[in-house]
CSV table of C-alpha atoms in Angstrom, one decimal:
chain,number,residue,atom,x,y,z
A,1,UNK,CA,-20.5,0.3,65.1
A,2,UNK,CA,-23.6,-1.8,64.5
A,3,UNK,CA,-25.0,-4.3,66.9
A,4,UNK,CA,-27.1,-7.0,66.1
A,5,UNK,CA,-30.2,-7.9,68.1
A,6,UNK,CA,-31.3,-11.5,67.4
A,7,UNK,CA,-34.4,-13.0,68.6
A,8,UNK,CA,-36.2,-16.3,67.7
A,9,UNK,CA,-39.7,-17.1,67.0
A,10,UNK,CA,-41.2,-20.4,66.3
A,11,UNK,CA,-44.4,-21.2,64.5
A,12,UNK,CA,-46.0,-24.7,63.5
A,13,UNK,CA,-48.7,-25.8,61.4
A,14,UNK,CA,-51.4,-28.3,61.5
A,15,UNK,CA,-50.5,-31.4,59.6
A,16,UNK,CA,-51.6,-31.8,56.0
A,17,UNK,CA,-52.7,-35.3,54.6
A,18,UNK,CA,-51.2,-36.3,51.4
A,19,UNK,CA,-51.8,-39.5,49.5
A,20,UNK,CA,-49.4,-41.1,47.0
A,21,UNK,CA,-50.3,-43.8,44.7
A,22,UNK,CA,-48.1,-46.8,45.4
A,23,UNK,CA,-44.7,-46.9,43.4
A,24,UNK,CA,-45.5,-43.4,42.0
A,25,UNK,CA,-43.8,-40.1,42.8
A,26,UNK,CA,-45.3,-37.8,45.4
A,27,UNK,CA,-46.3,-34.5,44.5
A,28,UNK,CA,-43.7,-31.7,45.6
A,29,UNK,CA,-44.3,-30.9,49.4
A,30,UNK,CA,-43.8,-27.2,49.9
A,31,UNK,CA,-42.0,-25.9,53.1
A,32,UNK,CA,-43.9,-22.8,53.1
A,33,UNK,CA,-47.5,-21.7,53.7
A,34,UNK,CA,-49.5,-19.8,51.2
A,35,UNK,CA,-49.1,-16.4,53.1
A,36,UNK,CA,-45.3,-16.7,53.3
A,37,UNK,CA,-45.2,-17.7,49.6
A,38,UNK,CA,-46.4,-14.0,48.9
A,39,UNK,CA,-43.7,-12.4,50.9
A,40,UNK,CA,-40.1,-11.7,50.7
A,41,UNK,CA,-38.1,-14.3,52.6
A,42,UNK,CA,-34.7,-13.7,53.8
A,43,UNK,CA,-31.8,-16.2,54.3
A,44,UNK,CA,-34.1,-19.2,54.0
A,45,UNK,CA,-32.9,-22.5,55.1
A,46,UNK,CA,-34.9,-25.8,54.9
A,47,UNK,CA,-34.6,-28.9,57.1
A,48,UNK,CA,-36.6,-32.0,55.9
A,49,UNK,CA,-36.8,-34.8,58.4
A,50,UNK,CA,-38.5,-38.3,57.2
A,51,UNK,CA,-40.7,-40.8,59.2
A,52,UNK,CA,-37.4,-42.5,60.6
A,53,UNK,CA,-36.4,-39.3,62.0
A,54,UNK,CA,-33.4,-38.9,59.6
A,55,UNK,CA,-32.5,-35.9,57.4
A,56,UNK,CA,-33.8,-36.5,53.9
A,57,UNK,CA,-31.1,-34.2,52.2
A,58,UNK,CA,-28.9,-36.3,49.8
A,59,UNK,CA,-31.3,-39.5,50.1
A,60,UNK,CA,-31.5,-41.3,46.8
A,61,UNK,CA,-35.4,-41.5,47.0
A,62,UNK,CA,-36.0,-37.9,47.3
A,63,UNK,CA,-35.8,-34.8,45.1
A,64,UNK,CA,-35.2,-31.9,47.1
A,65,UNK,CA,-35.0,-28.5,45.6
A,66,UNK,CA,-33.1,-25.3,46.7
A,67,UNK,CA,-36.2,-23.5,47.3
A,68,UNK,CA,-37.3,-26.3,49.9
A,69,UNK,CA,-39.8,-28.5,47.8
A,70,UNK,CA,-39.6,-32.2,48.6
A,71,UNK,CA,-40.6,-35.2,46.2
A,72,UNK,CA,-40.6,-38.6,47.5
A,73,UNK,CA,-39.8,-41.0,44.5
A,74,UNK,CA,-41.1,-44.6,44.0
A,75,UNK,CA,-43.3,-44.5,47.0
A,76,UNK,CA,-43.6,-47.5,48.9
A,77,UNK,CA,-45.9,-48.5,52.0
A,78,UNK,CA,-42.8,-48.4,54.3
A,79,UNK,CA,-42.2,-44.7,53.2
A,80,UNK,CA,-45.7,-43.7,54.8
A,81,UNK,CA,-45.7,-41.5,57.9
A,82,UNK,CA,-44.8,-38.0,59.0
A,83,UNK,CA,-42.7,-35.7,56.9
A,84,UNK,CA,-41.6,-32.4,58.6
A,85,UNK,CA,-39.8,-29.4,57.5
A,86,UNK,CA,-38.4,-26.5,59.5
A,87,UNK,CA,-38.0,-23.2,57.6
A,88,UNK,CA,-35.7,-20.7,59.1
A,89,UNK,CA,-35.4,-17.3,57.8
A,90,UNK,CA,-35.0,-13.6,59.1
A,91,UNK,CA,-36.9,-10.7,59.4
A,92,UNK,CA,-34.9,-7.5,59.5
A,93,UNK,CA,-36.1,-4.2,60.8
A,94,UNK,CA,-35.1,-1.4,58.2
A,95,UNK,CA,-34.5,1.2,60.7
A,96,UNK,CA,-32.6,-0.6,63.4
A,97,UNK,CA,-31.4,-3.6,61.5
A,98,UNK,CA,-32.6,-5.9,64.4
A,99,UNK,CA,-32.8,-9.4,63.2
A,100,UNK,CA,-35.4,-11.9,64.3
A,101,UNK,CA,-34.7,-15.4,63.3
A,102,UNK,CA,-38.1,-17.0,62.5
A,103,UNK,CA,-38.6,-20.9,62.6
A,104,UNK,CA,-41.6,-22.2,60.8
A,105,UNK,CA,-42.5,-25.8,61.1
A,106,UNK,CA,-44.7,-27.7,58.5
A,107,UNK,CA,-45.8,-31.4,59.0
A,108,UNK,CA,-47.3,-33.7,56.2
A,109,UNK,CA,-48.7,-37.1,56.8
A,110,UNK,CA,-48.1,-38.9,53.6
A,111,UNK,CA,-49.8,-42.3,53.0
A,112,UNK,CA,-49.3,-44.8,50.4
A,113,UNK,CA,-52.7,-45.8,48.7
A,114,UNK,CA,-53.8,-48.4,45.9
A,115,UNK,CA,-57.1,-48.2,43.8
A,116,UNK,CA,-59.4,-50.6,45.1
A,117,UNK,CA,-59.9,-53.9,43.3
A,118,UNK,CA,-63.7,-54.8,42.7
A,119,UNK,CA,-66.0,-57.5,41.4
A,120,UNK,CA,-69.5,-56.8,40.1
A,121,UNK,CA,-72.3,-58.5,41.8
A,122,UNK,CA,-75.4,-59.3,39.8
A,123,UNK,CA,-78.9,-59.8,41.5
A,124,UNK,CA,-81.9,-61.1,39.8
A,125,UNK,CA,-85.4,-62.5,40.9
A,126,UNK,CA,-87.8,-65.1,39.5
A,127,UNK,CA,-91.1,-66.2,40.7
A,128,UNK,CA,-91.6,-69.8,41.4
A,129,UNK,CA,-94.6,-72.0,42.4
A,130,UNK,CA,-93.1,-72.8,45.7
A,131,UNK,CA,-89.7,-73.0,47.6
A,132,UNK,CA,-89.5,-76.9,47.7
A,133,UNK,CA,-90.2,-77.3,44.0
A,134,UNK,CA,-87.9,-79.7,42.5
A,135,UNK,CA,-87.5,-77.9,39.2
A,136,UNK,CA,-86.1,-74.8,41.0
A,137,UNK,CA,-82.6,-76.5,40.9
A,138,UNK,CA,-83.1,-77.5,37.3
A,139,UNK,CA,-84.0,-74.1,36.5
A,140,UNK,CA,-80.9,-72.5,38.1
A,141,UNK,CA,-78.5,-75.0,36.4
A,142,UNK,CA,-80.0,-74.0,33.0
A,143,UNK,CA,-79.7,-70.4,33.9
A,144,UNK,CA,-76.2,-70.6,34.5
A,145,UNK,CA,-75.5,-72.2,31.3
A,146,UNK,CA,-77.5,-69.5,29.5
A,147,UNK,CA,-75.6,-66.8,31.3
A,148,UNK,CA,-72.1,-68.3,30.7
A,149,UNK,CA,-72.9,-68.5,26.9
A,150,UNK,CA,-74.1,-64.8,26.9
A,151,UNK,CA,-71.0,-63.5,28.5
A,152,UNK,CA,-68.2,-65.7,27.4
A,153,UNK,CA,-67.5,-63.6,24.2
A,154,UNK,CA,-65.8,-61.1,26.5
A,155,UNK,CA,-63.5,-63.4,28.4
A,156,UNK,CA,-65.8,-63.1,31.5
A,157,UNK,CA,-67.0,-65.9,33.5
A,158,UNK,CA,-69.7,-66.4,36.2
A,159,UNK,CA,-68.4,-66.9,39.6
A,160,UNK,CA,-70.1,-67.9,42.9
A,161,UNK,CA,-73.5,-68.4,41.4
A,162,UNK,CA,-76.1,-69.1,44.1
A,163,UNK,CA,-79.7,-68.8,44.8
A,164,UNK,CA,-82.1,-68.8,47.7
A,165,UNK,CA,-85.9,-69.0,47.7
A,166,UNK,CA,-87.8,-66.6,49.9
A,167,UNK,CA,-91.3,-66.0,50.6
A,168,UNK,CA,-92.4,-62.3,49.7
A,169,UNK,CA,-95.4,-60.5,50.8
A,170,UNK,CA,-96.1,-57.2,48.9
A,171,UNK,CA,-98.9,-54.7,49.5
A,172,UNK,CA,-102.2,-55.8,48.0
A,173,UNK,CA,-100.7,-59.1,46.7
A,174,UNK,CA,-101.1,-62.5,48.1
A,175,UNK,CA,-97.9,-64.5,49.3
A,176,UNK,CA,-95.3,-65.0,46.7
A,177,UNK,CA,-92.4,-67.4,46.5
A,178,UNK,CA,-89.3,-65.9,44.7
A,179,UNK,CA,-85.7,-67.3,43.8
A,180,UNK,CA,-83.0,-64.7,44.8
A,181,UNK,CA,-80.2,-65.4,42.2
A,182,UNK,CA,-76.8,-63.8,42.5
A,183,UNK,CA,-73.4,-64.2,40.8
A,184,UNK,CA,-70.3,-62.3,40.4
A,185,UNK,CA,-67.7,-61.4,37.7
A,186,UNK,CA,-64.3,-60.0,38.7
A,187,UNK,CA,-63.1,-58.1,35.3
A,188,UNK,CA,-64.3,-54.7,33.7
A,189,UNK,CA,-65.3,-56.7,30.7
A,190,UNK,CA,-67.8,-58.5,33.0
A,191,UNK,CA,-69.7,-55.1,33.5
A,192,UNK,CA,-70.4,-54.7,29.9
A,193,UNK,CA,-71.3,-58.5,29.6
A,194,UNK,CA,-73.5,-58.1,32.6
A,195,UNK,CA,-75.4,-55.2,31.0
A,196,UNK,CA,-75.7,-57.2,27.8
A,197,UNK,CA,-77.3,-60.0,29.9
A,198,UNK,CA,-79.7,-57.5,31.2
A,199,UNK,CA,-81.2,-57.6,27.6
A,200,UNK,CA,-81.8,-61.2,28.0
A,201,UNK,CA,-83.9,-60.5,31.1
A,202,UNK,CA,-85.8,-57.5,29.6
A,203,UNK,CA,-86.7,-60.0,26.8
A,204,UNK,CA,-88.1,-62.3,29.3
A,205,UNK,CA,-90.4,-59.3,30.4
A,206,UNK,CA,-91.6,-58.8,26.8
A,207,UNK,CA,-92.1,-62.3,26.2
A,208,UNK,CA,-94.2,-62.9,29.4
A,209,UNK,CA,-96.6,-60.0,28.2
A,210,UNK,CA,-97.0,-60.9,24.6
A,211,UNK,CA,-96.2,-64.5,24.0
A,212,UNK,CA,-97.8,-66.4,27.1
A,213,UNK,CA,-101.3,-66.8,27.7
A,214,UNK,CA,-100.5,-68.7,31.1
A,215,UNK,CA,-97.6,-67.6,33.0
A,216,UNK,CA,-94.7,-70.2,33.3
A,217,UNK,CA,-94.2,-71.9,36.8
A,218,UNK,CA,-90.8,-70.1,37.1
A,219,UNK,CA,-90.5,-66.5,35.4
A,220,UNK,CA,-88.5,-63.4,35.7
A,221,UNK,CA,-89.5,-60.7,38.0
A,222,UNK,CA,-89.8,-57.4,36.1
A,223,UNK,CA,-87.2,-54.8,37.0
A,224,UNK,CA,-85.4,-57.0,39.5
A,225,UNK,CA,-82.0,-57.0,37.7
A,226,UNK,CA,-79.3,-55.1,39.7
A,227,UNK,CA,-75.4,-54.6,39.3
A,228,UNK,CA,-73.6,-53.7,42.5
A,229,UNK,CA,-69.9,-53.0,42.5
A,230,UNK,CA,-68.0,-54.6,45.5
A,231,UNK,CA,-64.8,-53.2,46.4
A,232,UNK,CA,-61.8,-54.9,48.3
A,233,UNK,CA,-58.3,-53.9,49.2
A,234,UNK,CA,-54.8,-55.7,49.0
A,235,UNK,CA,-53.4,-57.1,52.3
A,236,UNK,CA,-51.9,-54.3,54.4
A,237,UNK,CA,-54.3,-51.6,53.0
A,238,UNK,CA,-57.9,-50.6,53.9
A,239,UNK,CA,-60.6,-47.9,53.6
A,240,UNK,CA,-61.5,-45.4,56.2
A,241,UNK,CA,-63.7,-42.6,55.1
A,242,UNK,CA,-63.3,-40.9,58.5
A,243,UNK,CA,-59.6,-40.9,59.0
A,244,UNK,CA,-59.0,-40.6,55.3
A,245,UNK,CA,-61.9,-38.5,54.2
A,246,UNK,CA,-59.9,-36.7,51.6
A,247,UNK,CA,-59.2,-40.2,49.9
A,248,UNK,CA,-62.4,-42.1,51.0
A,249,UNK,CA,-62.6,-44.2,47.9
A,250,UNK,CA,-58.8,-45.1,48.2
A,251,UNK,CA,-57.4,-48.4,49.8
A,252,UNK,CA,-54.9,-46.5,52.1
A,253,UNK,CA,-51.9,-48.3,53.9
A,254,UNK,CA,-52.9,-49.6,57.3
A,255,UNK,CA,-51.6,-47.3,60.2
A,256,UNK,CA,-49.3,-48.6,62.9
A,257,UNK,CA,-51.4,-50.6,65.3
A,258,UNK,CA,-53.6,-52.0,62.6
A,259,UNK,CA,-53.4,-54.6,59.8
A,260,UNK,CA,-55.1,-56.4,57.1
A,261,UNK,CA,-54.3,-60.0,56.3
A,262,UNK,CA,-56.7,-60.5,53.2
A,263,UNK,CA,-58.7,-58.6,50.7
A,264,UNK,CA,-61.1,-57.1,53.4
A,265,UNK,CA,-62.0,-53.3,52.9
A,266,UNK,CA,-60.9,-52.3,56.5
A,267,UNK,CA,-57.8,-52.4,58.6
A,268,UNK,CA,-58.1,-54.3,61.9
A,269,UNK,CA,-56.9,-53.2,65.2
A,270,UNK,CA,-54.0,-55.6,66.7
A,271,UNK,CA,-54.3,-56.0,70.4
A,272,UNK,CA,-51.9,-58.7,70.9
A,273,UNK,CA,-48.6,-57.1,69.8
A,274,UNK,CA,-47.6,-53.4,68.9
A,275,UNK,CA,-47.3,-52.9,65.3
A,276,UNK,CA,-45.1,-49.9,64.6
A,277,UNK,CA,-44.9,-50.0,60.6
A,278,UNK,CA,-47.4,-48.9,58.2
A,279,UNK,CA,-49.0,-51.6,55.8
A,280,UNK,CA,-48.9,-54.7,58.2
A,281,UNK,CA,-50.4,-57.9,56.8
A,282,UNK,CA,-50.5,-59.8,60.2
A,283,UNK,CA,-50.9,-58.9,63.9
């Protein structure tokens, strides 16, 4: 007569961060570690629990295979959170037939994310005679018209144009006055257009060196043309290269206790009330 000696052993794993682009399907989450996947597993049984504490088997938004792999489909902000799987299996001693029931726990922190929106900021400088010069404003208005004409072919428009005049002291030079001009564009076509406009400024450098015996009162500062990409996130999302260093460039859904009401890049901490859901847009 055989007697069964049953014992139970529980192992748990560190949580793994997984990032799923909004409205797409998650990768398959595997209820098994690499070492165990290389071994024989006897009588495996898988139990997946979602962020709301409910069993995920049979849910219309999940694809759960017989080998314990989980896919979450059409991922939304509200689906973010902890997904845990408990794998139970047996180890049977060959000589004694003693059975040990093994319980392995795996935890995945799954976050919705978006690609950041972005604008391109252009900075360029012009030397002027003095900051109070009346011609500075006239020059700036003419510059805006020229830039609009240059980039209008690619459905890009200059937005938020501005300038400030500053006094600049460089080594081995006397005090200079410069117009710091900046403007933005919010389409990818604008990036192409802006680099086209850089040719315009490069031509100014050539003209100043070859066509003018006396420099104009206001003229382009050589090599001052710069393009900077400025990222922004949708409400309810933000960047955090410490918490989410595996997806540092992503706009990740705001954690419970935080929120983002606008297109800022970071989620704010809410101190007035306790936010329990992911992706909050208000405090």
